[in-house]
Coordinates of C-alpha atoms in Angstrom, one line a residue:
X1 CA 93.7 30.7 -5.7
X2 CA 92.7 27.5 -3.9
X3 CA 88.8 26.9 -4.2
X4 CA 86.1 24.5 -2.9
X5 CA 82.7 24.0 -4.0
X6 CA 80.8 24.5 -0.8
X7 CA 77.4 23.7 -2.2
X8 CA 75.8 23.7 -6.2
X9 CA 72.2 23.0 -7.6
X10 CA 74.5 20.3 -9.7
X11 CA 75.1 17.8 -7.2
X12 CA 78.2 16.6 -9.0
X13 CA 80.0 19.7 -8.8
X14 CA 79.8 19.8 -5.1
X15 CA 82.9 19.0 -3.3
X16 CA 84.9 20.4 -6.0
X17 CA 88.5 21.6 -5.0
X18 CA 91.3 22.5 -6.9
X19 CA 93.4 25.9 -8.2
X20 CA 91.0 28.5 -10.3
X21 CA 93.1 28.4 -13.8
X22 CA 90.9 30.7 -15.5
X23 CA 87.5 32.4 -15.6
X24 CA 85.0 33.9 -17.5
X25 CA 81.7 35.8 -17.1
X26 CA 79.4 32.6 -15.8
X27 CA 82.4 30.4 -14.7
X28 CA 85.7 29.6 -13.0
X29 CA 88.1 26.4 -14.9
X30 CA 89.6 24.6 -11.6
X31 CA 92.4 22.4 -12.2
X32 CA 91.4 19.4 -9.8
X33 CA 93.6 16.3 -9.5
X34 CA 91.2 14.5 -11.4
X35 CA 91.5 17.1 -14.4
X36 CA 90.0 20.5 -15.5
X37 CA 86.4 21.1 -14.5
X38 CA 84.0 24.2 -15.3
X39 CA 81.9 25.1 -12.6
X40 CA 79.0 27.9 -13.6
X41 CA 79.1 30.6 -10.9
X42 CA 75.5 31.2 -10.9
X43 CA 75.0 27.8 -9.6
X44 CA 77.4 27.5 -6.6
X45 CA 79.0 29.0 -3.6
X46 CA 82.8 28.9 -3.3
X47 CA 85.2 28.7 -0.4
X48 CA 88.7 30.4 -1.6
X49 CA 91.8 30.0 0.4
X50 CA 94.4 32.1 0.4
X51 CA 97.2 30.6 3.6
X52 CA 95.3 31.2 6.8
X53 CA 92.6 33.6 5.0
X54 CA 89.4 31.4 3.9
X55 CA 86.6 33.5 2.0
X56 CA 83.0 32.2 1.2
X57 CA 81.5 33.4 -1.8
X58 CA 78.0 33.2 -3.4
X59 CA 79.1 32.8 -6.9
X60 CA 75.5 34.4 -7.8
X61 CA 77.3 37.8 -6.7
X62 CA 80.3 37.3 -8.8
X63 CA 78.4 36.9 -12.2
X64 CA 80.2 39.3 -14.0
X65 CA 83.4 40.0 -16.7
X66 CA 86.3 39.8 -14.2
X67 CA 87.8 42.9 -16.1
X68 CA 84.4 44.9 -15.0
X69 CA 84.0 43.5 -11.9
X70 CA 86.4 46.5 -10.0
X71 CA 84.1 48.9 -11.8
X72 CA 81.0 47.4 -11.3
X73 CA 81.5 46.6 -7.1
X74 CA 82.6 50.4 -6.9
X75 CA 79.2 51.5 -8.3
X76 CA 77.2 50.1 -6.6
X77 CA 79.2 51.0 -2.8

């Protein structure tokens, strides 16, 4: 997916926009033109793009292994 960093505690990350490449637990690898960057999760909020569809995210929320997330969002609903 397409991603911006909306806003970060790290000033430097803000801004950030590129392709999510990979992720982990605490953080998303975005392939920016200016190379790969880690962003932590924990740290930012993220506006994803999907065509038309755009989808603001408070990466505090998402701060879990994306093979549990399904399991761990249907708990708690």
């Amino acid at each position: 997916l397409q991603v911006k960093v909306i806003e970060s505690t790290d000033k430097n990350k803000a801004g950030i926009f590129g392709t999510v490449i990979d992720e982990s637990k605490n953080l998303f690898l975005i392939k920016t033109l200016k190379g790969v960057k880690m962003v932590p999760k924990k740290e930012a909020k993220f506006l994803f793009s999907l065509d038309e569809e755009k989808v603001l995210v408070d990466g505090q929320k998402i701060v879990v292994r994306p093979e549990d997330r399904v399991k761990y969002f249907w708990r708690r609903s």
